[in-house]
CSV table of C-alpha atoms in Angstrom, one decimal:
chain,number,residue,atom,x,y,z
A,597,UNK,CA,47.5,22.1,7.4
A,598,UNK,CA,43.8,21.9,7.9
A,599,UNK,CA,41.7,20.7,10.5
A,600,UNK,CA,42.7,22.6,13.7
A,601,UNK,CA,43.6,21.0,17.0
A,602,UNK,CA,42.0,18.1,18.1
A,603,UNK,CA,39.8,19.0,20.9
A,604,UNK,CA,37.5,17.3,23.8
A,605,UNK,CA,35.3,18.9,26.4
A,606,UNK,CA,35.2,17.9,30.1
A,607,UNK,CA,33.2,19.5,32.6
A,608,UNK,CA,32.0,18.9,36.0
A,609,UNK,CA,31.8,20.7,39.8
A,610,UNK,CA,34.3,21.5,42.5
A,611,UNK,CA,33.9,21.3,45.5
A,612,UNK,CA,36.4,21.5,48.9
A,613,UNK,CA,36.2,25.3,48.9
A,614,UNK,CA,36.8,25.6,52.2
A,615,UNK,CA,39.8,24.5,51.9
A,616,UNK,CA,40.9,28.1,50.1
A,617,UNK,CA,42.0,30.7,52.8
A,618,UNK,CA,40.0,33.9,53.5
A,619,UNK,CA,40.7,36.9,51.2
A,620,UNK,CA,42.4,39.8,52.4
A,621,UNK,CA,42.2,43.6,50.9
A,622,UNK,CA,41.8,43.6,47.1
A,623,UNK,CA,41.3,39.3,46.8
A,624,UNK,CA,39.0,37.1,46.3
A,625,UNK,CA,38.4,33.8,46.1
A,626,UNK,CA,38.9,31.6,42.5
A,627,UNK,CA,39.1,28.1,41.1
A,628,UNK,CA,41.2,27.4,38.4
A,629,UNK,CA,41.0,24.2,36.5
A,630,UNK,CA,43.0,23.1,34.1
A,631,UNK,CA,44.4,19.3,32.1
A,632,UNK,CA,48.2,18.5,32.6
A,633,UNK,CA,50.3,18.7,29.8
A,634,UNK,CA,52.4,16.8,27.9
A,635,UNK,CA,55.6,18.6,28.9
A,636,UNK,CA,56.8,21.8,30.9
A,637,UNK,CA,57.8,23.0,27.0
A,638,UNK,CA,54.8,22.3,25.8
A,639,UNK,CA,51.7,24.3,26.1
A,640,UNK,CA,47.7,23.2,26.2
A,641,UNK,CA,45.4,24.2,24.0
A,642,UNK,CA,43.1,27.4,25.1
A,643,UNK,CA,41.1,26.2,28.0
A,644,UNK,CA,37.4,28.5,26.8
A,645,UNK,CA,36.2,31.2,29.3
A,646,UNK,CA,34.4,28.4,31.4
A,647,UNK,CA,37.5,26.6,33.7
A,648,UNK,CA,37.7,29.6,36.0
A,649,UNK,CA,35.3,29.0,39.2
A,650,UNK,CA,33.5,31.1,41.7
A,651,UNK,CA,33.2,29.6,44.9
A,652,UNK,CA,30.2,31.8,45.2
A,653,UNK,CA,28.3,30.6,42.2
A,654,UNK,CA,27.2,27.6,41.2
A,655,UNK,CA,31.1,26.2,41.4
A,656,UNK,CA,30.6,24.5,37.9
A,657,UNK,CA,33.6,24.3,35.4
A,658,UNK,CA,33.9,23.4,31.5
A,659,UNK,CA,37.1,23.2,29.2
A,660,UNK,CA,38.4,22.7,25.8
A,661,UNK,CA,41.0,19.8,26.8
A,662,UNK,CA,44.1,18.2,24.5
A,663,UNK,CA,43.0,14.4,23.6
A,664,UNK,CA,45.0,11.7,25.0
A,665,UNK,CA,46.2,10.5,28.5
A,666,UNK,CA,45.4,13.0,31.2
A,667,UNK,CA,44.3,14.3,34.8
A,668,UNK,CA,42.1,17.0,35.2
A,669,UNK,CA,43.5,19.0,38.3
A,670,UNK,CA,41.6,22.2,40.0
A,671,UNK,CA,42.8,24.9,42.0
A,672,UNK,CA,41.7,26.8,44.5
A,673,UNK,CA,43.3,30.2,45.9
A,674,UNK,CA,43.1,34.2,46.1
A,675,UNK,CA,43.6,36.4,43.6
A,676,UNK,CA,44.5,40.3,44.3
A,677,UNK,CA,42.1,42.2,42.3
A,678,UNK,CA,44.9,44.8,42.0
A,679,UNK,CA,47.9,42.8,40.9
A,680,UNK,CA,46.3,39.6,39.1
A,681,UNK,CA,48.4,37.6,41.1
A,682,UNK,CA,47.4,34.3,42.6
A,683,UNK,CA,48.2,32.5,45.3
A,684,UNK,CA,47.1,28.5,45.4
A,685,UNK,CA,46.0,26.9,48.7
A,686,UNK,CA,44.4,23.7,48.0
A,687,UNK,CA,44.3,21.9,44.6
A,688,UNK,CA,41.7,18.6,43.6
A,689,UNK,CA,43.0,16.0,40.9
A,690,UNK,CA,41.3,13.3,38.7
A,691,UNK,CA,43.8,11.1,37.8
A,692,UNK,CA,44.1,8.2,34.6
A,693,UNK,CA,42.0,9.6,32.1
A,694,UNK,CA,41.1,9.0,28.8
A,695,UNK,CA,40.1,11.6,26.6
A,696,UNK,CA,39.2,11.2,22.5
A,697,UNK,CA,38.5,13.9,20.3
A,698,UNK,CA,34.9,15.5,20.2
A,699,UNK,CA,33.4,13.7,23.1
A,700,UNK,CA,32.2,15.3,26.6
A,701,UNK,CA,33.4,13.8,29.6
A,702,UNK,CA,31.9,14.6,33.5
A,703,UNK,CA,34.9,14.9,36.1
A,704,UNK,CA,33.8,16.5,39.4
A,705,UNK,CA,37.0,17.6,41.7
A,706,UNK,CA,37.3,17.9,45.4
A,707,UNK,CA,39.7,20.5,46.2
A,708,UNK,CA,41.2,17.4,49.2
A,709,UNK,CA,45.2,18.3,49.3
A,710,UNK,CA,46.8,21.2,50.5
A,711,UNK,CA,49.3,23.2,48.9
A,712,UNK,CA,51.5,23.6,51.9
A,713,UNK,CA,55.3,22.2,51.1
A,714,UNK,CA,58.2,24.8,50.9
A,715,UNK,CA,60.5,23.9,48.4
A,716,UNK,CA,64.2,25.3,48.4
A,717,UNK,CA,66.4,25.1,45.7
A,718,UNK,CA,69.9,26.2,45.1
A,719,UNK,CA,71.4,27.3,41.8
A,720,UNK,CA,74.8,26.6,40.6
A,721,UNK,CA,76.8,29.1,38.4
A,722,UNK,CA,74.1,31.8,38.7
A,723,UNK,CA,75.1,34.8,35.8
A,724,UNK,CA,74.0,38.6,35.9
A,725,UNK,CA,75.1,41.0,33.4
A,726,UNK,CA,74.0,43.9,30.7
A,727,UNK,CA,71.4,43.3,29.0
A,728,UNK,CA,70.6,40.5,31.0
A,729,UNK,CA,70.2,37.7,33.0
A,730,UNK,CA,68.3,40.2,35.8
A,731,UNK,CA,66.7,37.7,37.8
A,732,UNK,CA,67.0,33.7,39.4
A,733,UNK,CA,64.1,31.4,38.9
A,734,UNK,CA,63.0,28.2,39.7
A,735,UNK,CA,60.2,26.6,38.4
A,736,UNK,CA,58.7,23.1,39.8
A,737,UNK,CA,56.4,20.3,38.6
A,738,UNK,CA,54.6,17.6,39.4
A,739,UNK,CA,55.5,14.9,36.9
A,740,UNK,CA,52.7,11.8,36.2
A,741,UNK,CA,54.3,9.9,34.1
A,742,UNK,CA,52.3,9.2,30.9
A,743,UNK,CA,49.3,11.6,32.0
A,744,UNK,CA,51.9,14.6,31.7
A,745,UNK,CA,52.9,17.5,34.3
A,746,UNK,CA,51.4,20.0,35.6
A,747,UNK,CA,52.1,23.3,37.9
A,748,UNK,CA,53.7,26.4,37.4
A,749,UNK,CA,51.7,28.8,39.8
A,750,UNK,CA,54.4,29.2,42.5
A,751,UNK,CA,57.6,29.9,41.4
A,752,UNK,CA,60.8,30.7,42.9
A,753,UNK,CA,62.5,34.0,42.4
A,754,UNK,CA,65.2,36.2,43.7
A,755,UNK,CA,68.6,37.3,43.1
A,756,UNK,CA,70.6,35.0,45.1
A,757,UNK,CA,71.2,31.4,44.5
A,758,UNK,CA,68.9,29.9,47.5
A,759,UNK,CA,65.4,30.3,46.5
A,760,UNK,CA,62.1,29.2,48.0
A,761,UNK,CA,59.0,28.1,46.4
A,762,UNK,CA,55.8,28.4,48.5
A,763,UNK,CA,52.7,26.3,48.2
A,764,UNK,CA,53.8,22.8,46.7
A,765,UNK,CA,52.3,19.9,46.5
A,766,UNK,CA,53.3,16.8,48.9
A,767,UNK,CA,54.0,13.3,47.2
A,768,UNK,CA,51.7,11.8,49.0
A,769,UNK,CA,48.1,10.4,48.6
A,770,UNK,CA,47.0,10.9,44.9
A,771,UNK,CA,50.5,12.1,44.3
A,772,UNK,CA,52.2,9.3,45.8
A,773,UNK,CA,53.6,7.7,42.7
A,774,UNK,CA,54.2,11.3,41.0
A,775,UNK,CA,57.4,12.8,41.1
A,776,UNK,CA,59.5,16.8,40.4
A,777,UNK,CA,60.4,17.5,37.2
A,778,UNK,CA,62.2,20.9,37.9
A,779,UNK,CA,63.8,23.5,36.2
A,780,UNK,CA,65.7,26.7,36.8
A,781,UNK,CA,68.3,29.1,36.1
A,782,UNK,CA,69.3,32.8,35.7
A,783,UNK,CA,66.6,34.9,33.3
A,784,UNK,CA,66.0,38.3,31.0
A,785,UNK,CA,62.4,39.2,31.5
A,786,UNK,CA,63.2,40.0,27.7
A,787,UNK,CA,63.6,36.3,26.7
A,788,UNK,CA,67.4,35.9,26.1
A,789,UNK,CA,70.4,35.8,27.4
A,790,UNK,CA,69.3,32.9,29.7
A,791,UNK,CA,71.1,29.9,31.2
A,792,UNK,CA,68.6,26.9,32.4
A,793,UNK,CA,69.5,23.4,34.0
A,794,UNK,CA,67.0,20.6,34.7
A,795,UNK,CA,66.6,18.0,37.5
A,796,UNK,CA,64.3,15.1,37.1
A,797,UNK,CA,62.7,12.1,38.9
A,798,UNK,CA,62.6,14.2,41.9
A,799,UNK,CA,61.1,12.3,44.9
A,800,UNK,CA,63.1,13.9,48.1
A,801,UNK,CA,61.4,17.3,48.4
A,802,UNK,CA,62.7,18.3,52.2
A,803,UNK,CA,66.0,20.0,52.4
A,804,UNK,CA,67.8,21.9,49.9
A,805,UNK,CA,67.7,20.7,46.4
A,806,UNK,CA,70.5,21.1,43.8
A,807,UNK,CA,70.7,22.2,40.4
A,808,UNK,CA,73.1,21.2,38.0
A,809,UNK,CA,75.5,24.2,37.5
A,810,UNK,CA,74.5,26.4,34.8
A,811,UNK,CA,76.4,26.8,31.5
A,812,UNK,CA,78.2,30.0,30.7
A,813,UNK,CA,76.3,32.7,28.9
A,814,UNK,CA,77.7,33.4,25.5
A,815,UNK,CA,78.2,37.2,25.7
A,816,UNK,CA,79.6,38.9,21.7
A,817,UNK,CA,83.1,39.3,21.5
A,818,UNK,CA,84.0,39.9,17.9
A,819,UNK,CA,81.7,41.6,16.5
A,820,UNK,CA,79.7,43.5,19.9
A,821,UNK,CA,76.2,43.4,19.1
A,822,UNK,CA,75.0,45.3,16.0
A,823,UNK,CA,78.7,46.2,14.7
A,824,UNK,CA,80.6,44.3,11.5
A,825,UNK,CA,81.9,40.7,11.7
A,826,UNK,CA,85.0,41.4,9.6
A,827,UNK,CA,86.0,39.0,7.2
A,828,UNK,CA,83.2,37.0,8.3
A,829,UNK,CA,85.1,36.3,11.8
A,830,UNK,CA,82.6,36.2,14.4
A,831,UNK,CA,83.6,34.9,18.4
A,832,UNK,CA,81.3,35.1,21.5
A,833,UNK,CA,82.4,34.7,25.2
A,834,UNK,CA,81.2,32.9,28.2
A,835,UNK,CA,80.7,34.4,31.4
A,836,UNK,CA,81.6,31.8,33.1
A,837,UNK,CA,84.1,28.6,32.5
A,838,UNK,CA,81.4,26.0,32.6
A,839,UNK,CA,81.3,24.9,29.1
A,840,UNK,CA,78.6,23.4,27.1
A,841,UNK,CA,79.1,19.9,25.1
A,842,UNK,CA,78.5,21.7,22.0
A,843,UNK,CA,77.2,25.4,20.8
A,844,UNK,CA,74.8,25.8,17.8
A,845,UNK,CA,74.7,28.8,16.1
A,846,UNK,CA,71.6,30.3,13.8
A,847,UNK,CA,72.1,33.2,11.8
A,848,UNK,CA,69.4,34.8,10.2
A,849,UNK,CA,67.9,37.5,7.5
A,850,UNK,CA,65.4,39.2,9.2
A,851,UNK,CA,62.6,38.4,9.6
A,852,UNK,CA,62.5,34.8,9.7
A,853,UNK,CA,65.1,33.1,7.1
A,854,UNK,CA,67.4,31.1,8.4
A,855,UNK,CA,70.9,32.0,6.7
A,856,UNK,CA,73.5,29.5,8.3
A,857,UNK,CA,73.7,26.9,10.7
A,858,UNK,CA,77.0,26.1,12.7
A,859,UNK,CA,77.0,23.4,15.4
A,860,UNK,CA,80.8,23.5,17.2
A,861,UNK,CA,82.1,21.4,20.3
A,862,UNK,CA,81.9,23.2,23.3
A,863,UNK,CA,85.4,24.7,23.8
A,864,UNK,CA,85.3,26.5,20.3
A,865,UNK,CA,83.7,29.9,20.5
A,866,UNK,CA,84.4,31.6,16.8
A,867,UNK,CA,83.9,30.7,13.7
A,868,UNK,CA,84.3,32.6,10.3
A,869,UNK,CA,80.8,33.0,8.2
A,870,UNK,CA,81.2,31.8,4.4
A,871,UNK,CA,81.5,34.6,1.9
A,872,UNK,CA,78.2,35.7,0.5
A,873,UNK,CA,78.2,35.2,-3.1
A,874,UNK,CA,78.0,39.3,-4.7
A,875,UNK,CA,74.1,39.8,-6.0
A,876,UNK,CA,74.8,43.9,-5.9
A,877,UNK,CA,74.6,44.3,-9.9
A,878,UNK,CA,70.9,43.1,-9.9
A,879,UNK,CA,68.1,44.7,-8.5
A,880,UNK,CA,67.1,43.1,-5.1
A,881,UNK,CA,63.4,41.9,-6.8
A,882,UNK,CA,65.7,39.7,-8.8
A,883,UNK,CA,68.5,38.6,-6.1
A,884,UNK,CA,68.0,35.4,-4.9
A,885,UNK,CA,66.5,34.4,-1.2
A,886,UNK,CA,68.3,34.5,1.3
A,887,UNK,CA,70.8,36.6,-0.2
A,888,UNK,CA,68.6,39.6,-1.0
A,889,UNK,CA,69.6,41.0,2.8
A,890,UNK,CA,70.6,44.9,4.3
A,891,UNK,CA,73.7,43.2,5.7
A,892,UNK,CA,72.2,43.1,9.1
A,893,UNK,CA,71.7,39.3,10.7
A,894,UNK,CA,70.3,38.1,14.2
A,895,UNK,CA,72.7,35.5,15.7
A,896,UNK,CA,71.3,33.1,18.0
A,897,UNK,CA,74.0,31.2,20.1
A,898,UNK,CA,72.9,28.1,22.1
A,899,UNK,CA,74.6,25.8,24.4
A,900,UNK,CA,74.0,22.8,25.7
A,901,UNK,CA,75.0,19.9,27.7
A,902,UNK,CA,73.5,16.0,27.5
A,903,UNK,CA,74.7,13.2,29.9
A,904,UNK,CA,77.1,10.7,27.5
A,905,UNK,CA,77.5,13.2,24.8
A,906,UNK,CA,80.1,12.4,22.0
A,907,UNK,CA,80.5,15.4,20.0
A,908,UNK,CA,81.6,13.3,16.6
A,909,UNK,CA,79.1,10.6,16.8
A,910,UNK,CA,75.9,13.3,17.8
A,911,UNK,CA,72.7,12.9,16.0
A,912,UNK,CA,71.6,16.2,14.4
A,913,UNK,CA,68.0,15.8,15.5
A,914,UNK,CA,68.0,13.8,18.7
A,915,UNK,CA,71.2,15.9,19.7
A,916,UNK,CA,70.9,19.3,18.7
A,917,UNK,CA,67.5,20.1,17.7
A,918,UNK,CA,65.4,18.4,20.9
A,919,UNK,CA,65.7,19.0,24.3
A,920,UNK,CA,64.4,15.9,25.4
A,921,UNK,CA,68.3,14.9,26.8
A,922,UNK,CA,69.4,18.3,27.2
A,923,UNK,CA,70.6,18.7,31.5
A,924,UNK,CA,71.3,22.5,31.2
A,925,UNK,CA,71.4,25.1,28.4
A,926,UNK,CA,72.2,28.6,27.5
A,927,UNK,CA,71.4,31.2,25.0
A,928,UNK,CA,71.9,34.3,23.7
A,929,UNK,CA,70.7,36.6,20.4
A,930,UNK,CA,71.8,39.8,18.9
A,931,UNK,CA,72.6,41.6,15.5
A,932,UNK,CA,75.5,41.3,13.9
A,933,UNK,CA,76.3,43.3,10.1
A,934,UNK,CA,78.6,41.6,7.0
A,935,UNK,CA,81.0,43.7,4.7
């Protein structure tokens, strides 16, 4: 603990404005500028009040930036006033950066490629169902390699499996070396139940682009959500018969203990909980954590599928616990109550 993030500061101008198309009724004009990041999962540090740009001002930007590898990338669109929502036209990148912690770097940006591509996309296995998924998404971005990824503004939404995503970037010109790092699937604007696939390494951006097909959602069985597991016995349902290579389970005492942990191959879907040892003669100042609880858990249920996956020779970490090698996943959460 201690010590915060470690931060840098770059700042510079923009130029290429004109590149941005005229506002209509309730936009205006806006540059946002921005580092890439390390992953799609993994977020930058705040950015400061200073990375947002008015191409009527003096068009000068400055930002709290991660340390490391980087580019620095701008971009320029309209943004409605009304619904917050903006739309990139054109975009500027400073590539092969070095930035160390507590120094000030100068990176001016040209906004010199437009964001003009269509992207289409078609899912595989696409789920809807009560309380969720409600909506198809695709999400797309540019991958650099060791300077990290960046995009994020244009997605692709709807409730059929073919989806478009306006306003991408061309691998061409600074970008010809870069390649798509997508990602997409069927989504609860709530957060869970979700299933996701990825595609990676993407260089051949015409034409329709497949995802792998998406893992069945684990919907409750035995118990339903917020009802008893008798005798512990606990099974879930997919909603569709793509399996995952294994499902990992986490039960919890609210709010945040973590009870149990069961990791199971993919075509199991029970499992019966351990007996909780009996703490009801003492007072609950004096049971022991994490037994002290009402009786009422939240489950999480997670899939997952990995290219060369051998369920009895897995490494807990690698495996289950990172993403990194995970090509689709699902999950879902609800309550469940113990006798």
């Amino acid at each position: 603990g201690g010590g915060g993030i470690p931060l840098a500061t770059i700042t510079g101008q923009v130029s290429g404005f004109q590149k941005i198309a005229e506002p209509g009724p309730d936009e205006r004009q806006l540059i946002i500028v921005e580092t890439t990041r390390q992953s799609p999962f993994r977020g930058n540090p705040w950015p400061g009040n200073g990375n947002v740009v008015d191409p009527n001002g003096d068009r000068t930007y400055t930002l709290n930036s991660r340390i490391g590898d980087l580019a620095v990338i701008a971009w320029g669109g309209l943004i409605n006033d009304r619904t917050g929502d903006f739309t990139p036209y054109a975009m500027g990148i400073r590539r092969y950066l070095f930035v160390s912690q507590d120094e000030t770097y100068n990176v001016d940006i040209e906004l010199n490629i437009d964001l003009d591509h269509r992207m289409n996309f078609k899912l595989n296995g696409i789920q809807q169902g009560e309380p969720g998924p409600t909506i198809n998404r695709v999400t797309p971005w540019v991958d650099l390699g060791f300077e990290g990824v960046f995009g994020n503004y244009d997605l692709a939404e709807g409730d059929g499996d073919i989806l478009v995503a306006e306003h991408q970037a061309r691998l061409e010109g600074d970008l010809a070396d870069a390649r798509y790092y997508i990602y997409g699937g069927s989504y609860t604007n709530r957060g869970s139940p979700y299933a996701q696939s990825v595609l990676t390494d993407v260089t051949q951006i015409d034409g329709l682009i497949e995802l792998p097909e998406l893992i069945g959602i684990p919907q409750p069985l035995l118990p339903l959500d917020g009802d008893i597991a008798v005798d512990g016995y606990v099974a879930f349902e997919p909603m569709t018969n793509n399996l995952p290579d294994f499902w990992h389970v986490q039960i919890y005492q609210l709010p945040a203990t973590l009870v149990w942990e069961i990791t199971m191959p993919g075509e199991q879907t029970w499992f019966h909980l351990p007996r909780f040892p009996d703490f009801s003669d003492l007072p609950i100042e004096e049971r022991p954590t994490p037994y002290a609880y009402d009786g009422n858990l939240y489950m999480i249920v997670s899939g997952a599928r990995i290219d060369d996956f051998d369920f009895d020779r897995h490494e807990y970490l690698n495996d289950i616990r990172s993403r990194d090698r995970w090509t689709s996943w699902t999950r879902n959460a609800y309550f469940i109550g113990i006798e």
